[in-house]
DNA sequence: GGCTGGCACTCGCCGGTGGGGAGTGCCAGG
DNA sequence: CCTGGCACTCCCCACCGGCGAGTGCCAGCC
């Protein structure tokens, strides 16, 4: 087991390395932190920490840098979440309050997170399956062509074009629209499949084909792949790191462009509470030298989606976690209001 | 005036430099292109081209690279637009045909353009002001709270929350909805302000406040800033260039994050036909070593928005222009269908 | 037993140096 | 006006050696 002081040494190493981006040596450590022991003692502690795999040396006769395992210990045991200062909290609220619709909320959130953390921000749109149906609209564009519009309580709006197998009259349309809404409005999206299951039967034979098409289109919107959307921002912050980063930045940018990868990444995080994935803990190879801090957000107690940041493993964890948590909280509030 | 051969030399320099990313010398030029003259002659031509500002040397005793002015001449006089090959055109169409809604069309277009050109792609959403109103929907969320949903012929859907000054009954709502639609449906967005100008008056006194609020919200959606949206992608392609690029890539990423900058950039381009802005021709400083190739697209003959790519000035202009034009054409078709 | 100062050693970083090569400008001749 | 020849310029790169930060180990001390 690691002694109290050795943990303190690890904390100091993480702190200094995050600040300077340079391997930290025993002498510098004792100068910057009052550990109450000499460099020689710290050297022994460092040797022990290295033995256990918490820190490593880039080369012999260089200082130490934390390993993924070291950061993990730091995050789990040594670091708290640094709460945001009051003026910053006010700034967040003011900025988000100006949003005009959901796209705007998400866009502003991304900008905000990126700016606060100086890292890459990722914000998922509220999941349809975890939202409630506010309204279903059906519009006739042409005799045999409809547009389906879904509106959720979280402000999301989805639209689909529908080609009907047969012309569909205006009265039938109004009828279908009314019946659909009376069944699903105010209900959870996840429940929609059961709620509309037997709807087709109650229509005239000539309209059944169209009704069935509409219903299947409705259900298709819930398919995983199209259901989840997200927005990212702050990629310029990637350039703040590593002088060597042509090699570093590229796979990260590539991973960020793959929405599928990001969705999986966020999906892996626990549903409630904050999740921190460090370096190789991320399944995706391009992200093996980055950490992902994510948390769910929602209008009520339940999370409707997630947001987070992607940054170098060498990041300010307490500060980042504080910012992510604070932003998630305010976004939740904004959504509840709208 | 530049002789025919000197133009040919410039073309060869651009061609080789784009391919190799290295300054090109007289000897290498004569070896790779059959100019029919000796290196010494080419040297004279190069000196003349340099005198006129079309090419430059990074250092004395190095090869030449084209200047912005050189690329300009190349694009205007020496290069055509390279049409896409048939299989590629089919691939474009197939890929775009799978889109399920406007967001999807735009997202797919961005991916496609980025992949085809191996550069950063920018796609603007169809402008509201240049679209036609398909439908206006008003939903009651609470006694004094409405949701306004606008649907355009280009598939764009905008929503706004409205807090009414007074409760608004269901019959009044249906009335307003019907009257609004009969006035604006099928009309151009740009004309909406006049079309609804005097609508308030025809309502009962108690409802006028709410009607006015609804109308002003409707008009606000047409304000420039929120009216235009865009999506970018392919930023990972930036890493393909310049070994020196921590300095190069950063301002570009920063510029790309500023939607305002990009919108202005696209806005400056001519409305019809393809626009190429080379290096310093771009007003924004961060983009002074990039070129922007953009073109309008639309469902009919008129452009409803623009799309394009951002890449290093040292890019394959004919190929890029071909890809941009082809994609714009197909996107227009897709929009016309929906 | 744990902490400390001392010491020899390692190794990356940095600035200086020198040869090689690609490219140039100029000139005289065809 | 084109061409071959020639002297010159500089960038690139590989090599080298000193410096310094940092380490591991050891003997001594509390």
mmCIF file of N, CA and C in Angstrom, chain A residues 191-281:
data_model
loop_
_atom_site.group_PDB
_atom_site.id
_atom_site.type_symbol
_atom_site.label_atom_id
_atom_site.label_comp_id
_atom_site.label_asym_id
_atom_site.label_seq_id
_atom_site.Cartn_x
_atom_site.Cartn_y
_atom_site.Cartn_z
ATOM 1 N N UNK A 191 -42.236 4.761 -25.684
ATOM 2 C CA UNK A 191 -43.477 4.000 -25.624
ATOM 3 C C UNK A 191 -44.268 4.058 -26.927
ATOM 4 N N UNK A 192 -43.848 4.919 -27.835
ATOM 5 C CA UNK A 192 -44.613 5.127 -29.064
ATOM 6 C C UNK A 192 -44.894 3.823 -29.824
ATOM 7 N N UNK A 193 -43.928 2.955 -29.983
ATOM 8 C CA UNK A 193 -44.208 1.722 -30.724
ATOM 9 C C UNK A 193 -45.450 0.986 -30.226
ATOM 10 N N UNK A 194 -45.555 0.778 -28.908
ATOM 11 C CA UNK A 194 -46.751 0.101 -28.414
ATOM 12 C C UNK A 194 -48.002 0.932 -28.640
ATOM 13 N N UNK A 195 -47.887 2.233 -28.419
ATOM 14 C CA UNK A 195 -49.058 3.099 -28.478
ATOM 15 C C UNK A 195 -49.712 3.129 -29.852
ATOM 16 N N UNK A 196 -48.926 2.952 -30.888
ATOM 17 C CA UNK A 196 -49.504 3.054 -32.235
ATOM 18 C C UNK A 196 -49.677 1.689 -32.895
ATOM 19 N N UNK A 197 -49.347 0.661 -32.150
ATOM 20 C CA UNK A 197 -49.295 -0.691 -32.696
ATOM 21 C C UNK A 197 -50.493 -1.067 -33.576
ATOM 22 N N UNK A 198 -51.683 -0.883 -33.036
ATOM 23 C CA UNK A 198 -52.871 -1.378 -33.736
ATOM 24 C C UNK A 198 -53.673 -0.264 -34.410
ATOM 25 N N UNK A 199 -53.004 0.839 -34.693
ATOM 26 C CA UNK A 199 -53.743 1.973 -35.240
ATOM 27 C C UNK A 199 -54.272 1.751 -36.651
ATOM 28 N N UNK A 200 -53.497 1.051 -37.422
ATOM 29 C CA UNK A 200 -53.849 0.896 -38.827
ATOM 30 C C UNK A 200 -55.262 0.361 -39.021
ATOM 31 N N UNK A 201 -55.595 -0.610 -38.203
ATOM 32 C CA UNK A 201 -56.857 -1.328 -38.397
ATOM 33 C C UNK A 201 -58.092 -0.432 -38.430
ATOM 34 N N UNK A 202 -58.053 0.626 -37.610
ATOM 35 C CA UNK A 202 -59.264 1.434 -37.497
ATOM 36 C C UNK A 202 -59.488 2.386 -38.672
ATOM 37 N N UNK A 203 -58.674 2.280 -39.682
ATOM 38 C CA UNK A 203 -58.866 3.158 -40.848
ATOM 39 C C UNK A 203 -59.514 2.421 -41.996
ATOM 40 N N UNK A 204 -60.086 3.209 -42.914
ATOM 41 C CA UNK A 204 -60.677 2.608 -44.102
ATOM 42 C C UNK A 204 -59.617 1.832 -44.871
ATOM 43 N N UNK A 205 -60.042 0.852 -45.553
ATOM 44 C CA UNK A 205 -59.122 -0.014 -46.284
ATOM 45 C C UNK A 205 -58.224 0.785 -47.225
ATOM 46 N N UNK A 206 -58.799 1.756 -47.921
ATOM 47 C CA UNK A 206 -58.015 2.501 -48.914
ATOM 48 C C UNK A 206 -56.885 3.316 -48.274
ATOM 49 N N UNK A 207 -57.087 3.707 -47.009
ATOM 50 C CA UNK A 207 -56.084 4.540 -46.359
ATOM 51 C C UNK A 207 -55.042 3.740 -45.583
ATOM 52 N N UNK A 208 -55.324 2.476 -45.406
ATOM 53 C CA UNK A 208 -54.444 1.710 -44.526
ATOM 54 C C UNK A 208 -52.990 1.684 -44.962
ATOM 55 N N UNK A 209 -52.812 1.611 -46.264
ATOM 56 C CA UNK A 209 -51.429 1.576 -46.770
ATOM 57 C C UNK A 209 -50.667 2.808 -46.344
ATOM 58 N N UNK A 210 -51.278 3.954 -46.536
ATOM 59 C CA UNK A 210 -50.617 5.204 -46.178
ATOM 60 C C UNK A 210 -50.384 5.288 -44.674
ATOM 61 N N UNK A 211 -51.407 4.936 -43.910
ATOM 62 C CA UNK A 211 -51.259 4.993 -42.452
ATOM 63 C C UNK A 211 -50.093 4.106 -42.010
ATOM 64 N N UNK A 212 -50.028 2.932 -42.579
ATOM 65 C CA UNK A 212 -48.940 2.026 -42.208
ATOM 66 C C UNK A 212 -47.586 2.644 -42.553
ATOM 67 N N UNK A 213 -47.522 3.289 -43.712
ATOM 68 C CA UNK A 213 -46.261 3.928 -44.112
ATOM 69 C C UNK A 213 -45.872 5.027 -43.137
ATOM 70 N N UNK A 214 -46.858 5.827 -42.778
ATOM 71 C CA UNK A 214 -46.589 6.913 -41.830
ATOM 72 C C UNK A 214 -46.077 6.346 -40.514
ATOM 73 N N UNK A 215 -46.754 5.331 -40.032
ATOM 74 C CA UNK A 215 -46.358 4.756 -38.749
ATOM 75 C C UNK A 215 -44.955 4.164 -38.811
ATOM 76 N N UNK A 216 -44.649 3.498 -39.898
ATOM 77 C CA UNK A 216 -43.319 2.885 -39.951
ATOM 78 C C UNK A 216 -42.247 3.970 -40.057
ATOM 79 N N UNK A 217 -42.564 5.070 -40.754
ATOM 80 C CA UNK A 217 -41.608 6.179 -40.802
ATOM 81 C C UNK A 217 -41.392 6.745 -39.401
ATOM 82 N N UNK A 218 -42.502 6.871 -38.689
ATOM 83 C CA UNK A 218 -42.427 7.368 -37.318
ATOM 84 C C UNK A 218 -41.511 6.482 -36.478
ATOM 85 N N UNK A 219 -41.678 5.199 -36.622
ATOM 86 C CA UNK A 219 -40.871 4.285 -35.814
ATOM 87 C C UNK A 219 -39.404 4.303 -36.235
ATOM 88 N N UNK A 220 -39.187 4.540 -37.520
ATOM 89 C CA UNK A 220 -37.798 4.559 -38.001
ATOM 90 C C UNK A 220 -36.983 5.699 -37.400
ATOM 91 N N UNK A 221 -37.671 6.780 -37.056
ATOM 92 C CA UNK A 221 -36.918 7.902 -36.477
ATOM 93 C C UNK A 221 -36.277 7.501 -35.162
ATOM 94 N N UNK A 222 -36.770 6.422 -34.593
ATOM 95 C CA UNK A 222 -36.242 6.009 -33.291
ATOM 96 C C UNK A 222 -35.054 5.068 -33.409
ATOM 97 N N UNK A 223 -34.713 4.727 -34.638
ATOM 98 C CA UNK A 223 -33.572 3.837 -34.822
ATOM 99 C C UNK A 223 -32.304 4.522 -34.321
ATOM 100 N N UNK A 224 -31.561 3.773 -33.595
ATOM 101 C CA UNK A 224 -30.344 4.294 -32.955
ATOM 102 C C UNK A 224 -29.539 5.267 -33.803
ATOM 103 N N UNK A 225 -29.199 4.827 -34.972
ATOM 104 C CA UNK A 225 -28.207 5.582 -35.739
ATOM 105 C C UNK A 225 -28.603 7.031 -36.027
ATOM 106 N N UNK A 226 -29.838 7.207 -36.448
ATOM 107 C CA UNK A 226 -30.245 8.569 -36.779
ATOM 108 C C UNK A 226 -30.780 9.287 -35.551
ATOM 109 N N UNK A 227 -31.082 8.515 -34.556
ATOM 110 C CA UNK A 227 -31.743 9.067 -33.387
ATOM 111 C C UNK A 227 -30.828 10.029 -32.643
ATOM 112 N N UNK A 228 -29.559 9.703 -32.604
ATOM 113 C CA UNK A 228 -28.640 10.488 -31.791
ATOM 114 C C UNK A 228 -27.795 11.417 -32.653
ATOM 115 N N UNK A 229 -27.760 12.653 -32.244
ATOM 116 C CA UNK A 229 -26.961 13.629 -32.963
ATOM 117 C C UNK A 229 -26.078 14.347 -31.970
ATOM 118 N N UNK A 230 -25.014 14.946 -32.471
ATOM 119 C CA UNK A 230 -24.182 15.722 -31.561
ATOM 120 C C UNK A 230 -23.445 16.818 -32.293
ATOM 121 N N UNK A 231 -22.873 17.708 -31.523
ATOM 122 C CA UNK A 231 -22.138 18.832 -32.071
ATOM 123 C C UNK A 231 -20.811 18.937 -31.332
ATOM 124 N N UNK A 232 -19.764 19.274 -32.065
ATOM 125 C CA UNK A 232 -18.487 19.441 -31.379
ATOM 126 C C UNK A 232 -17.911 20.817 -31.691
ATOM 127 N N UNK A 233 -16.973 21.233 -30.889
ATOM 128 C CA UNK A 233 -16.358 22.539 -31.095
ATOM 129 C C UNK A 233 -15.094 22.677 -30.270
ATOM 130 N N UNK A 234 -14.361 23.710 -30.570
ATOM 131 C CA UNK A 234 -13.137 23.960 -29.805
ATOM 132 C C UNK A 234 -11.948 23.150 -30.289
ATOM 133 N N UNK A 235 -12.036 22.637 -31.511
ATOM 134 C CA UNK A 235 -10.930 21.813 -32.007
ATOM 135 C C UNK A 235 -9.630 22.605 -32.103
ATOM 136 N N UNK A 236 -9.754 23.934 -32.218
ATOM 137 C CA UNK A 236 -8.540 24.740 -32.283
ATOM 138 C C UNK A 236 -7.708 24.568 -31.014
ATOM 139 N N UNK A 237 -8.363 24.204 -29.935
ATOM 140 C CA UNK A 237 -7.633 24.009 -28.683
ATOM 141 C C UNK A 237 -6.666 22.838 -28.755
ATOM 142 N N UNK A 238 -6.885 21.956 -29.672
ATOM 143 C CA UNK A 238 -5.967 20.820 -29.804
ATOM 144 C C UNK A 238 -4.558 21.297 -30.117
ATOM 145 N N UNK A 239 -4.461 22.432 -30.759
ATOM 146 C CA UNK A 239 -3.135 22.901 -31.168
ATOM 147 C C UNK A 239 -2.332 23.444 -30.001
ATOM 148 N N UNK A 240 -2.939 23.521 -28.828
ATOM 149 C CA UNK A 240 -2.187 24.057 -27.704
ATOM 150 C C UNK A 240 -1.192 23.046 -27.147
ATOM 151 N N UNK A 241 -1.240 21.824 -27.627
ATOM 152 C CA UNK A 241 -0.459 20.789 -26.964
ATOM 153 C C UNK A 241 0.637 20.198 -27.815
ATOM 154 N N UNK A 242 1.591 19.675 -27.109
ATOM 155 C CA UNK A 242 2.616 18.846 -27.736
ATOM 156 C C UNK A 242 3.202 19.445 -28.983
ATOM 157 N N UNK A 243 4.446 19.725 -28.942
ATOM 158 C CA UNK A 243 5.179 20.307 -30.055
ATOM 159 C C UNK A 243 5.269 19.283 -31.176
ATOM 160 N N UNK A 244 5.083 18.034 -30.813
ATOM 161 C CA UNK A 244 5.226 16.912 -31.738
ATOM 162 C C UNK A 244 3.916 16.590 -32.418
ATOM 163 N N UNK A 245 2.939 17.482 -32.373
ATOM 164 C CA UNK A 245 1.598 16.983 -32.550
ATOM 165 C C UNK A 245 1.059 16.760 -33.945
ATOM 166 N N UNK A 246 1.831 16.981 -34.995
ATOM 167 C CA UNK A 246 1.254 16.488 -36.243
ATOM 168 C C UNK A 246 0.756 15.060 -36.047
ATOM 169 N N UNK A 247 1.533 14.284 -35.341
ATOM 170 C CA UNK A 247 1.169 12.890 -35.134
ATOM 171 C C UNK A 247 0.073 12.738 -34.087
ATOM 172 N N UNK A 248 0.072 13.644 -33.152
ATOM 173 C CA UNK A 248 -0.866 13.535 -32.048
ATOM 174 C C UNK A 248 -2.249 14.014 -32.440
ATOM 175 N N UNK A 249 -2.299 15.112 -33.118
ATOM 176 C CA UNK A 249 -3.565 15.793 -33.353
ATOM 177 C C UNK A 249 -4.408 15.091 -34.403
ATOM 178 N N UNK A 250 -3.744 14.491 -35.331
ATOM 179 C CA UNK A 250 -4.465 13.932 -36.462
ATOM 180 C C UNK A 250 -5.458 12.830 -36.103
ATOM 181 N N UNK A 251 -4.999 11.786 -35.439
ATOM 182 C CA UNK A 251 -5.965 10.742 -35.096
ATOM 183 C C UNK A 251 -7.092 11.271 -34.219
ATOM 184 N N UNK A 252 -6.810 12.268 -33.428
ATOM 185 C CA UNK A 252 -7.860 12.835 -32.581
ATOM 186 C C UNK A 252 -8.904 13.521 -33.446
ATOM 187 N N UNK A 253 -8.452 14.342 -34.374
ATOM 188 C CA UNK A 253 -9.392 15.006 -35.279
ATOM 189 C C UNK A 253 -10.187 13.975 -36.065
ATOM 190 N N UNK A 254 -9.508 12.936 -36.476
ATOM 191 C CA UNK A 254 -10.211 11.909 -37.243
ATOM 192 C C UNK A 254 -11.274 11.232 -36.400
ATOM 193 N N UNK A 255 -10.925 10.939 -35.180
ATOM 194 C CA UNK A 255 -11.899 10.302 -34.291
ATOM 195 C C UNK A 255 -13.080 11.229 -34.047
ATOM 196 N N UNK A 256 -12.793 12.514 -33.888
ATOM 197 C CA UNK A 256 -13.860 13.470 -33.603
ATOM 198 C C UNK A 256 -14.806 13.618 -34.783
ATOM 199 N N UNK A 257 -14.302 13.369 -35.977
ATOM 200 C CA UNK A 257 -15.157 13.491 -37.151
ATOM 201 C C UNK A 257 -16.106 12.303 -37.284
ATOM 202 N N UNK A 258 -15.735 11.235 -36.665
ATOM 203 C CA UNK A 258 -16.590 10.054 -36.723
ATOM 204 C C UNK A 258 -17.627 10.120 -35.621
ATOM 205 N N UNK A 259 -18.791 10.594 -35.953
ATOM 206 C CA UNK A 259 -19.821 10.729 -34.942
ATOM 207 C C UNK A 259 -20.082 9.402 -34.246
ATOM 208 N N UNK A 260 -19.971 8.343 -35.015
ATOM 209 C CA UNK A 260 -20.233 7.033 -34.436
ATOM 210 C C UNK A 260 -19.288 6.767 -33.270
ATOM 211 N N UNK A 261 -18.031 7.095 -33.485
ATOM 212 C CA UNK A 261 -17.040 6.882 -32.441
ATOM 213 C C UNK A 261 -17.392 7.677 -31.195
ATOM 214 N N UNK A 262 -17.737 8.933 -31.406
ATOM 215 C CA UNK A 262 -18.046 9.794 -30.275
ATOM 216 C C UNK A 262 -19.303 9.331 -29.542
ATOM 217 N N UNK A 263 -20.288 8.922 -30.315
ATOM 218 C CA UNK A 263 -21.516 8.457 -29.679
ATOM 219 C C UNK A 263 -21.240 7.232 -28.833
ATOM 220 N N UNK A 264 -20.410 6.348 -29.360
ATOM 221 C CA UNK A 264 -20.066 5.159 -28.587
ATOM 222 C C UNK A 264 -19.323 5.574 -27.315
ATOM 223 N N UNK A 265 -18.449 6.531 -27.490
ATOM 224 C CA UNK A 265 -17.644 7.019 -26.375
ATOM 225 C C UNK A 265 -18.541 7.537 -25.262
ATOM 226 N N UNK A 266 -19.492 8.371 -25.649
ATOM 227 C CA UNK A 266 -20.396 8.920 -24.646
ATOM 228 C C UNK A 266 -21.334 7.834 -24.122
ATOM 229 N N UNK A 267 -21.691 6.940 -25.004
ATOM 230 C CA UNK A 267 -22.589 5.877 -24.599
ATOM 231 C C UNK A 267 -21.999 4.987 -23.521
ATOM 232 N N UNK A 268 -20.695 4.822 -23.567
ATOM 233 C CA UNK A 268 -20.036 3.964 -22.589
ATOM 234 C C UNK A 268 -20.038 4.563 -21.185
ATOM 235 N N UNK A 269 -20.161 5.875 -21.135
ATOM 236 C CA UNK A 269 -20.118 6.525 -19.829
ATOM 237 C C UNK A 269 -21.347 6.149 -19.017
ATOM 238 N N UNK A 270 -21.194 6.145 -17.715
ATOM 239 C CA UNK A 270 -22.328 5.814 -16.859
ATOM 240 C C UNK A 270 -23.413 6.860 -17.039
ATOM 241 N N UNK A 271 -24.636 6.455 -16.812
ATOM 242 C CA UNK A 271 -25.758 7.321 -17.115
ATOM 243 C C UNK A 271 -25.872 8.489 -16.144
ATOM 244 N N UNK A 272 -25.562 8.232 -14.926
ATOM 245 C CA UNK A 272 -25.651 9.322 -13.955
ATOM 246 C C UNK A 272 -24.280 9.542 -13.350
ATOM 247 N N UNK A 273 -24.012 10.729 -12.923
ATOM 248 C CA UNK A 273 -22.703 11.020 -12.369
ATOM 249 C C UNK A 273 -21.703 11.256 -13.462
ATOM 250 N N UNK A 274 -20.557 11.755 -13.085
ATOM 251 C CA UNK A 274 -19.550 12.120 -14.065
ATOM 252 C C UNK A 274 -18.656 10.928 -14.365
ATOM 253 N N UNK A 275 -18.292 10.796 -15.624
ATOM 254 C CA UNK A 275 -17.395 9.722 -16.021
ATOM 255 C C UNK A 275 -16.105 10.315 -16.566
ATOM 256 N N UNK A 276 -14.998 9.769 -16.139
ATOM 257 C CA UNK A 276 -13.710 10.192 -16.676
ATOM 258 C C UNK A 276 -13.022 8.973 -17.264
ATOM 259 N N UNK A 277 -12.731 9.059 -18.551
ATOM 260 C CA UNK A 277 -12.010 7.964 -19.210
ATOM 261 C C UNK A 277 -10.631 8.468 -19.569
ATOM 262 N N UNK A 278 -9.633 7.773 -19.104
ATOM 263 C CA UNK A 278 -8.268 8.269 -19.226
ATOM 264 C C UNK A 278 -7.449 7.456 -20.216
ATOM 265 N N UNK A 279 -6.914 8.135 -21.212
ATOM 266 C CA UNK A 279 -5.969 7.514 -22.139
ATOM 267 C C UNK A 279 -6.465 6.200 -22.706
ATOM 268 N N UNK A 280 -5.737 5.149 -22.446
ATOM 269 C CA UNK A 280 -6.060 3.865 -23.053
ATOM 270 C C UNK A 280 -7.369 3.269 -22.567
ATOM 271 N N UNK A 281 -7.962 3.857 -21.577
ATOM 272 C CA UNK A 281 -9.278 3.372 -21.163
ATOM 273 C C UNK A 281 -10.297 3.601 -22.272
#
